[in-house]
Short mmCIF file of C-alpha atoms in Angstrom, two decimals:
data_model
loop_
_atom_site.label_atom_id
_atom_site.label_comp_id
_atom_site.label_asym_id
_atom_site.label_seq_id
_atom_site.Cartn_x
_atom_site.Cartn_y
_atom_site.Cartn_z
CA MET N 455 -56.04 26.31 -135.78
CA ASN N 456 -55.55 24.23 -132.64
CA THR N 457 -58.45 23.69 -130.31
CA PRO N 458 -57.59 24.65 -126.71
CA SER N 459 -57.28 21.03 -125.62
CA THR N 460 -54.95 20.18 -128.50
CA LEU N 461 -52.88 23.27 -127.74
CA HIS N 462 -52.77 22.34 -124.06
CA ARG N 463 -51.69 18.83 -124.89
CA SER N 464 -48.91 20.17 -127.12
CA ILE N 465 -47.70 22.53 -124.40
CA GLU N 466 -47.83 19.72 -121.84
CA LYS N 467 -45.87 17.45 -124.15
CA LEU N 468 -43.21 20.08 -124.73
CA TYR N 469 -43.02 20.84 -121.03
CA ALA N 470 -42.76 17.13 -120.18
CA SER N 471 -39.83 16.87 -122.61
CA ALA N 472 -38.15 19.88 -121.01
CA LEU N 473 -38.51 18.26 -117.58
CA CYS N 474 -35.94 15.67 -118.69
CA LEU N 475 -33.34 18.43 -118.38
CA TYR N 476 -33.83 18.70 -114.61
CA PRO N 477 -31.58 16.66 -112.31
CA MET N 478 -32.72 13.04 -111.98
CA GLN N 479 -33.74 13.19 -108.34
CA PHE N 480 -35.56 16.50 -108.71
CA ARG N 481 -37.41 15.05 -111.68
CA ALA N 482 -38.30 11.90 -109.77
CA CYS N 483 -39.68 13.97 -106.89
CA TYR N 484 -41.52 16.74 -108.71
CA ALA N 485 -42.04 16.02 -112.42
CA GLU N 486 -45.60 14.73 -112.00
CA ALA N 487 -46.53 17.54 -109.62
CA MET N 488 -45.01 20.15 -111.97
CA LEU N 489 -46.96 18.75 -114.91
CA GLN N 490 -50.14 18.80 -112.84
CA THR N 491 -49.47 22.41 -111.83
CA LEU N 492 -49.03 23.32 -115.50
CA ARG N 493 -52.25 21.46 -116.35
CA ASP N 494 -54.09 23.39 -113.64
CA ALA N 495 -52.67 26.67 -114.95
CA LEU N 496 -53.65 25.86 -118.55
CA GLU N 497 -57.17 24.96 -117.48
CA ASP N 498 -57.60 28.17 -115.51
CA SER N 499 -59.38 30.49 -117.91
CA ALA N 500 -58.65 33.46 -115.60
CA ILE N 501 -55.01 33.46 -116.74
CA PRO N 502 -54.38 34.63 -120.31
CA LYS N 503 -52.16 32.11 -122.09
CA ALA N 504 -50.21 34.94 -123.69
CA ARG N 505 -49.13 35.93 -120.17
CA LEU N 506 -48.56 32.41 -118.92
CA MET N 507 -46.25 31.26 -121.72
CA PRO N 508 -43.43 33.82 -121.21
CA THR N 509 -43.59 33.22 -117.44
CA LEU N 510 -43.39 29.49 -118.03
CA LEU N 511 -40.45 29.76 -120.42
CA LEU N 512 -38.46 32.13 -118.21
CA ASP N 513 -39.19 30.00 -115.17
CA LEU N 514 -38.06 26.89 -117.02
CA ILE N 515 -34.73 28.45 -118.00
CA GLN N 516 -34.03 29.96 -114.58
CA SER N 517 -35.02 26.89 -112.57
CA LEU N 518 -33.15 24.49 -114.87
CA ILE N 519 -29.96 26.47 -114.31
CA LYS N 520 -30.61 26.78 -110.58
CA GLU N 521 -31.46 23.12 -109.95
CA ASN N 522 -28.57 21.77 -112.02
CA LEU N 523 -26.13 24.14 -110.31
CA ALA N 524 -27.55 23.06 -106.93
CA VAL N 525 -26.79 19.42 -107.79
CA ILE N 526 -23.23 20.32 -108.85
CA ALA N 527 -22.78 22.25 -105.58
CA ASP N 528 -24.16 19.27 -103.62
CA ILE N 529 -21.78 16.89 -105.35
CA PHE N 530 -18.74 19.04 -104.63
CA ALA N 531 -19.92 19.58 -101.06
CA ARG N 532 -19.51 15.82 -100.44
CA SER N 533 -16.13 15.80 -98.74
CA ALA N 534 -15.02 12.34 -99.96
CA LEU N 535 -15.79 13.24 -103.58
CA LEU N 536 -14.17 16.65 -103.27
CA PHE N 537 -11.09 15.12 -101.62
CA ASN N 538 -10.75 12.53 -104.41
CA ALA N 539 -11.22 15.21 -107.06
CA LEU N 540 -8.57 17.42 -105.45
CA ILE N 541 -6.10 14.51 -105.20
CA LEU N 542 -6.66 13.64 -108.86
CA ALA N 543 -6.34 17.30 -109.83
CA ALA N 544 -3.07 17.55 -107.87
CA LEU N 545 -1.73 14.38 -109.53
CA SER N 546 -2.72 15.76 -112.93
CA THR N 547 -0.91 19.00 -112.16
CA VAL N 548 2.25 17.19 -111.05
CA LEU N 549 2.12 14.97 -114.14
CA ALA N 550 1.65 17.94 -116.47
CA LEU N 551 4.47 19.86 -114.78
CA GLY N 552 6.70 16.79 -115.12
CA LEU N 553 5.79 16.43 -118.78
CA HIS N 554 6.89 20.00 -119.29
CA TRP N 555 9.94 19.98 -117.02
CA ILE N 556 11.58 16.71 -118.16
CA PRO N 557 11.61 17.47 -121.93
CA GLN N 558 12.67 21.05 -121.11
CA GLN N 559 15.70 19.77 -119.20
CA VAL N 560 16.57 17.28 -121.96
CA LEU N 561 16.33 20.05 -124.56
CA ARG N 562 18.49 22.36 -122.44
CA MET N 563 21.13 19.67 -121.92
CA ASN N 564 21.17 18.71 -125.59
CA ALA N 565 21.46 22.38 -126.51
CA ASN N 566 24.96 22.41 -124.99
CA ASP N 567 26.30 19.26 -126.69
CA PRO N 568 27.91 20.87 -129.79
CA GLN N 569 29.41 23.67 -127.66
CA VAL N 570 30.88 21.19 -125.15
CA GLU N 571 32.55 19.31 -127.98
CA LEU N 572 33.82 22.47 -129.72
CA ALA N 573 35.19 24.09 -126.56
CA GLY N 574 36.76 20.84 -125.35
CA ASN N 575 38.55 20.15 -128.64
CA ALA N 576 39.74 23.76 -128.98
CA ALA N 577 41.04 23.86 -125.39
CA VAL N 578 43.03 20.66 -125.93
CA ARG N 579 44.54 22.00 -129.15
CA LEU N 580 45.43 25.31 -127.47
CA GLU N 581 47.12 23.35 -124.69
CA HIS N 582 49.17 21.62 -127.42
CA GLY N 583 50.29 24.97 -128.77
CA ALA N 584 47.91 25.57 -131.70
CA PRO N 585 47.46 29.30 -132.47
CA ALA N 586 44.06 30.77 -131.59
CA ARG N 587 43.34 32.11 -135.09
CA GLU N 588 43.71 28.63 -136.62
CA LEU N 589 41.14 27.14 -134.31
CA VAL N 590 38.37 29.65 -134.95
CA PRO N 591 36.39 29.07 -138.20
CA ALA N 592 37.07 31.68 -140.82
CA ASP N 593 33.36 32.25 -141.60
CA SER N 594 31.71 34.47 -139.03
CA VAL N 595 28.33 33.55 -137.58
CA ASP N 596 25.56 36.13 -137.14
CA ILE N 597 24.41 34.89 -133.76
CA ALA N 598 21.06 36.70 -134.02
CA ALA N 599 20.06 34.89 -137.20
CA SER N 600 22.07 31.66 -137.38
CA LEU N 601 21.61 28.48 -135.38
CA SER N 602 25.23 27.39 -136.08
CA PRO N 603 27.61 27.13 -133.14
CA PHE N 604 30.27 29.82 -132.88
CA MET N 605 33.58 30.00 -131.05
CA ALA N 606 35.71 32.74 -129.47
CA ILE N 607 39.09 32.55 -127.79
CA TYR N 608 40.26 34.91 -125.03
CA ASP N 609 43.56 35.34 -123.25
CA GLU N 610 43.96 34.84 -119.51
CA GLN N 611 42.83 38.44 -118.86
CA GLY N 612 39.66 37.98 -120.89
CA LYS N 613 40.84 39.93 -123.96
CA MET N 614 39.48 38.52 -127.20
CA LEU N 615 42.09 36.86 -129.48
CA ALA N 616 39.79 35.45 -132.16
CA SER N 617 36.04 35.05 -132.66
CA SER N 618 33.62 33.73 -135.27
CA ALA N 619 30.61 35.39 -133.55
CA GLN N 620 29.10 38.62 -134.83
CA LEU N 621 26.13 40.57 -133.58
CA ASP N 622 25.11 43.73 -135.41
CA GLY N 623 28.53 43.62 -137.14
CA LYS N 624 30.53 43.50 -133.90
CA ALA N 625 32.23 40.74 -131.91
CA VAL N 626 30.45 39.67 -128.73
CA ALA N 627 31.80 38.98 -125.24
CA PRO N 628 30.19 37.10 -122.37
CA PRO N 629 29.49 38.80 -119.01
CA ALA N 630 32.79 39.70 -117.33
CA GLY N 631 32.29 37.73 -114.11
CA VAL N 632 32.20 34.37 -115.88
CA PHE N 633 35.93 34.40 -116.61
CA ALA N 634 36.82 34.36 -112.92
CA TYR N 635 34.39 31.50 -112.30
CA ALA N 636 35.74 29.45 -115.24
CA ARG N 637 39.34 30.11 -114.10
CA GLN N 638 38.45 28.75 -110.65
CA HIS N 639 36.24 25.81 -111.69
CA GLY N 640 37.61 24.87 -115.11
CA GLU N 641 34.46 25.74 -117.03
CA GLU N 642 31.20 27.61 -116.82
CA ARG N 643 27.96 26.80 -118.62
CA LEU N 644 25.81 29.84 -119.04
CA THR N 645 22.84 31.24 -120.89
CA TRP N 646 23.16 34.93 -121.60
CA ALA N 647 21.56 37.60 -123.75
CA PRO N 648 23.97 39.84 -125.68
CA ARG N 649 20.86 41.63 -127.00
CA GLY N 650 17.33 41.66 -125.59
CA ASP N 651 15.97 39.29 -128.24
CA VAL N 652 19.03 37.02 -128.56
CA ARG N 653 19.73 34.32 -126.00
CA ILE N 654 22.86 32.21 -126.21
CA ALA N 655 23.55 28.80 -124.66
CA SER N 656 27.31 28.65 -124.17
CA ILE N 657 30.21 27.02 -122.41
CA LEU N 658 33.34 28.88 -121.35
CA ARG N 659 36.32 26.58 -120.83
CA HIS N 660 39.59 27.55 -119.18
CA VAL N 661 42.78 26.47 -120.95
CA ASP N 662 45.08 24.67 -118.53
CA ASP N 663 48.52 25.53 -119.76
CA ALA N 664 51.23 28.05 -118.87
CA ASN N 665 49.60 30.85 -120.93
CA GLY N 666 46.07 30.15 -119.77
CA GLY N 667 43.14 31.61 -121.71
CA PHE N 668 39.54 30.74 -122.39
CA VAL N 669 37.47 29.12 -125.13
CA LEU N 670 33.88 30.21 -125.52
CA ALA N 671 31.53 28.09 -127.66
CA GLY N 672 27.87 28.96 -127.98
CA ARG N 673 24.78 29.04 -130.17
CA ASN N 674 21.47 30.82 -130.47
CA MET N 675 18.74 29.23 -128.35
CA CYS N 676 15.73 30.36 -130.38
CA GLU N 677 15.02 26.88 -131.77
CA ILE N 678 15.41 25.28 -128.34
CA GLU N 679 13.12 27.92 -126.82
CA ALA N 680 10.54 27.36 -129.57
CA ARG N 681 10.56 23.65 -128.68
CA GLU N 682 10.29 24.49 -124.99
CA ASP N 683 7.28 26.70 -125.75
CA LEU N 684 5.74 23.82 -127.67
CA THR N 685 6.21 21.40 -124.75
CA LEU N 686 4.72 24.03 -122.42
CA LYS N 687 1.65 24.37 -124.65
CA MET N 688 1.29 20.58 -124.96
CA ALA N 689 1.65 20.13 -121.20
CA GLY N 690 -0.88 22.94 -120.64
CA LEU N 691 -3.40 21.34 -122.99
CA LEU N 692 -2.84 17.96 -121.36
CA TRP N 693 -3.37 19.52 -117.93
CA LEU N 694 -6.63 21.16 -119.06
CA ALA N 695 -7.83 17.86 -120.53
CA MET N 696 -6.96 15.94 -117.34
CA ILE N 697 -8.64 18.54 -115.10
CA GLY N 698 -11.69 18.41 -117.37
CA ILE N 699 -11.82 14.62 -117.16
CA VAL N 700 -11.49 14.77 -113.36
CA ALA N 701 -14.28 17.37 -113.10
CA VAL N 702 -16.64 15.56 -115.47
CA GLY N 703 -15.82 12.16 -113.95
CA THR N 704 -16.49 13.50 -110.45
CA LEU N 705 -19.79 14.99 -111.58
CA ILE N 706 -20.90 11.77 -113.29
CA PHE N 707 -19.87 9.64 -110.32
CA GLY N 708 -21.51 12.10 -107.92
CA TRP N 709 -24.68 12.07 -110.00
CA MET N 710 -24.77 8.28 -110.02
CA THR N 711 -24.21 7.98 -106.28
CA GLN N 712 -26.46 10.75 -104.99
CA PRO N 713 -27.97 9.85 -101.65
CA PRO N 714 -31.79 9.58 -101.80
CA LYS N 715 -33.70 12.67 -100.66
CA ALA N 716 -35.93 12.34 -97.65
CA HIS N 717 -38.47 15.04 -96.91
CA PRO N 718 -40.62 15.22 -93.81
CA SER N 719 -44.29 14.75 -94.47
CA VAL N 720 -47.29 14.79 -92.22
CA ALA N 721 -48.80 11.37 -91.79
CA MET O 1338 -25.42 27.06 -94.49
CA GLY O 1339 -28.68 26.14 -96.21
CA ASP O 1340 -30.72 27.23 -93.17
CA MET O 1341 -32.28 30.63 -93.42
CA THR O 1342 -31.93 32.63 -90.23
CA VAL O 1343 -34.98 34.40 -88.83
CA SER O 1344 -33.49 37.84 -89.42
CA ALA O 1345 -32.59 37.24 -93.08
CA PRO O 1346 -34.92 38.87 -95.59
CA LEU O 1347 -36.76 36.23 -97.60
CA THR O 1348 -36.69 36.03 -101.37
CA SER O 1349 -39.89 37.05 -103.10
CA ALA O 1350 -40.69 33.43 -104.06
CA VAL O 1351 -40.12 32.13 -100.51
CA PHE O 1352 -42.18 34.94 -99.02
CA ALA O 1353 -45.04 34.38 -101.46
CA ILE O 1354 -45.10 30.62 -100.81
CA LEU O 1355 -45.00 31.00 -97.03
CA LEU O 1356 -47.71 33.66 -97.20
CA SER O 1357 -49.89 31.42 -99.34
CA LEU O 1358 -49.42 28.45 -96.99
CA ALA O 1359 -50.20 30.62 -93.95
CA ALA O 1360 -53.86 30.36 -94.95
CA GLY O 1361 -53.75 26.56 -94.87
CA GLU O 1362 -52.68 23.61 -96.97
CA ARG O 1363 -52.22 24.39 -100.64
CA HIS O 1364 -51.30 22.50 -103.78
CA GLY O 1365 -48.80 23.81 -106.33
CA TYR O 1366 -51.10 25.74 -108.62
CA ALA O 1367 -53.02 27.30 -105.71
CA MET O 1368 -49.73 28.67 -104.38
CA MET O 1369 -48.77 29.99 -107.83
CA LYS O 1370 -52.13 31.70 -108.11
CA ASP O 1371 -51.94 33.19 -104.61
CA ALA O 1372 -48.42 34.45 -105.29
CA ARG O 1373 -49.52 36.16 -108.50
CA SER O 1374 -52.18 38.23 -106.73
CA PRO O 1375 -51.16 41.63 -105.29
CA GLU O 1376 -52.10 40.43 -101.80
CA GLY O 1377 -49.93 37.39 -102.23
CA GLY O 1378 -46.82 39.32 -103.15
CA GLY O 1379 -47.42 39.84 -106.88
CA VAL O 1380 -44.81 37.21 -107.76
CA GLU O 1381 -44.98 35.55 -111.17
CA MET O 1382 -43.49 32.09 -110.88
CA GLY O 1383 -43.73 28.85 -112.77
CA PRO O 1384 -43.66 25.25 -111.58
CA GLY O 1385 -39.85 25.04 -111.72
CA THR O 1386 -39.29 27.92 -109.30
CA LEU O 1387 -42.21 26.79 -107.16
CA TYR O 1388 -41.04 23.21 -106.63
CA GLY O 1389 -37.37 24.16 -106.42
CA THR O 1390 -38.23 26.64 -103.66
CA LEU O 1391 -40.50 24.12 -101.93
CA GLU O 1392 -37.66 21.60 -102.00
CA ARG O 1393 -35.37 24.02 -100.15
CA LEU O 1394 -38.12 25.07 -97.74
CA MET O 1395 -38.74 21.41 -96.89
CA ARG O 1396 -35.03 20.79 -96.44
CA ASP O 1397 -34.89 23.76 -94.03
CA GLY O 1398 -37.94 22.49 -92.16
CA LEU O 1399 -40.19 25.45 -92.98
CA VAL O 1400 -42.70 23.47 -95.03
CA VAL O 1401 -43.83 19.85 -95.05
CA GLU O 1402 -45.81 17.84 -97.53
CA ALA O 1403 -49.30 17.10 -96.30
CA ASP O 1404 -51.14 13.86 -96.85
CA THR O 1405 -54.16 15.63 -98.30
CA SER O 1406 -54.87 14.57 -101.87
CA ASP O 1407 -57.73 15.13 -104.29
CA ASN O 1408 -55.67 13.94 -107.21
CA GLU O 1409 -52.82 11.45 -107.30
CA ARG O 1410 -50.56 13.96 -109.03
CA ARG O 1411 -51.55 17.03 -107.05
CA ARG O 1412 -49.41 17.43 -103.94
CA TYR O 1413 -50.33 19.55 -100.94
CA TYR O 1414 -48.00 21.37 -98.58
CA ARG O 1415 -48.36 23.11 -95.27
CA LEU O 1416 -46.31 25.43 -93.04
CA THR O 1417 -44.42 24.13 -90.02
CA ASP O 1418 -44.17 26.16 -86.80
CA LYS O 1419 -40.67 27.15 -87.89
CA GLY O 1420 -42.01 28.29 -91.24
CA ARG O 1421 -44.76 30.31 -89.58
CA GLY O 1422 -42.14 31.92 -87.30
CA GLN O 1423 -40.04 32.80 -90.33
CA LEU O 1424 -43.03 34.35 -92.08
CA GLU O 1425 -44.00 36.34 -88.98
CA ALA O 1426 -40.44 37.63 -88.65
CA GLU O 1427 -40.47 38.71 -92.31
CA LEU O 1428 -43.87 40.39 -91.91
CA ALA O 1429 -42.60 42.21 -88.82
CA ARG O 1430 -39.54 43.34 -90.78
CA LEU O 1431 -41.71 44.60 -93.64
CA ASP O 1432 -44.10 46.23 -91.15
CA SER O 1433 -41.20 48.14 -89.58
CA ALA O 1434 -40.04 49.23 -93.01
CA LEU O 1435 -43.56 50.40 -93.88
CA ALA O 1436 -43.86 52.26 -90.57
CA GLY O 1437 -40.56 53.99 -91.34
CA ALA O 1438 -41.78 54.89 -94.81
CA ARG O 1439 -44.98 56.34 -93.36
CA LEU O 1440 -42.99 58.41 -90.87
CA ARG O 1441 -41.04 59.87 -93.79
CA GLY O 1442 -44.27 60.66 -95.60
CA LEU O 1443 -43.60 58.16 -98.35
CA LEU O 1444 -46.90 56.33 -97.71
CA PRO O 1445 -50.27 57.67 -96.58
CA THR O 1446 -50.87 57.17 -92.82
CA GLY O 1447 -53.08 54.17 -92.20
CA GLY O 1448 -51.91 52.25 -95.23
CA ARG O 1449 -53.86 51.31 -98.30
CA LEU O 1450 -57.64 51.59 -98.08
#
């Protein structure tokens, strides 16, 4: 069994080790005095050690949290440091948004490439007199399940002449208003949802000949949207990492450049 | 923002430390011991809370470190006039509360014997 002095020395040693967890300046100011206070308490036979130890442990936990939080609050209360941190956080946010937005736009633009080609070629062939049924592939495409492009041809009034697109066993038609827009502007690029869970990237091209008409080419966007989700997650993780680095860097820099404490004392 | 206004109720640790120092200069353990006694507020605190609170009291100008020393490691503190004013305001606040409690019959008239 430990003699009291050996036990006291062990407690002092443990307490001295725990003092390392206090902020540097607090430790520099009060570590010796705190150890002396503990020594005085341990030597006071009027206080039962069984009562002192829980008080000491609870006090250590509470004051460690409080003093370290006070240092963090002091660091972020320094306006120059806070300003720098906010600027860096804003730059990180802009960068992360850009890293999401740019690939998203590239993916969206690329998503239309096959449809642009299909609709363009079909419109030219229609203008040269090819019949609509010959231009549309014979195999129908289930637009809810397949990633393959599909094509549909409409007359000038928007009535379907031929289509390779099927959804739930039926042919699909784009929103009615797009025909008028495509007639006026030559083409319309649109994303629409023929069913709640099916989104289609498509191009509707007006046929410029005496008969008129429209060519619709589209494809399911689920793969594109999955890639967009992935870029969003990657940009989000990158943003969190950058904000974390800014916060930790600011804390470390703030810790290293803390102004010295000056307390009034009576001479 | 760190300054405590005269009307603000003090925390139990601040009150116990100011009350202990009202009797004169004290070192850390003497304040802890005073605080633990019923007359001192009955506050159990360790060195971390004690010196953390002293740090804030010194920053707010309620307490200063004294030059008294009987041991290189033992530091003494004393109340400033501002600290004494703060303590008196808190005692007056508590006194009013006690008077109100007596009027409502919650405490025996005349206080504790």
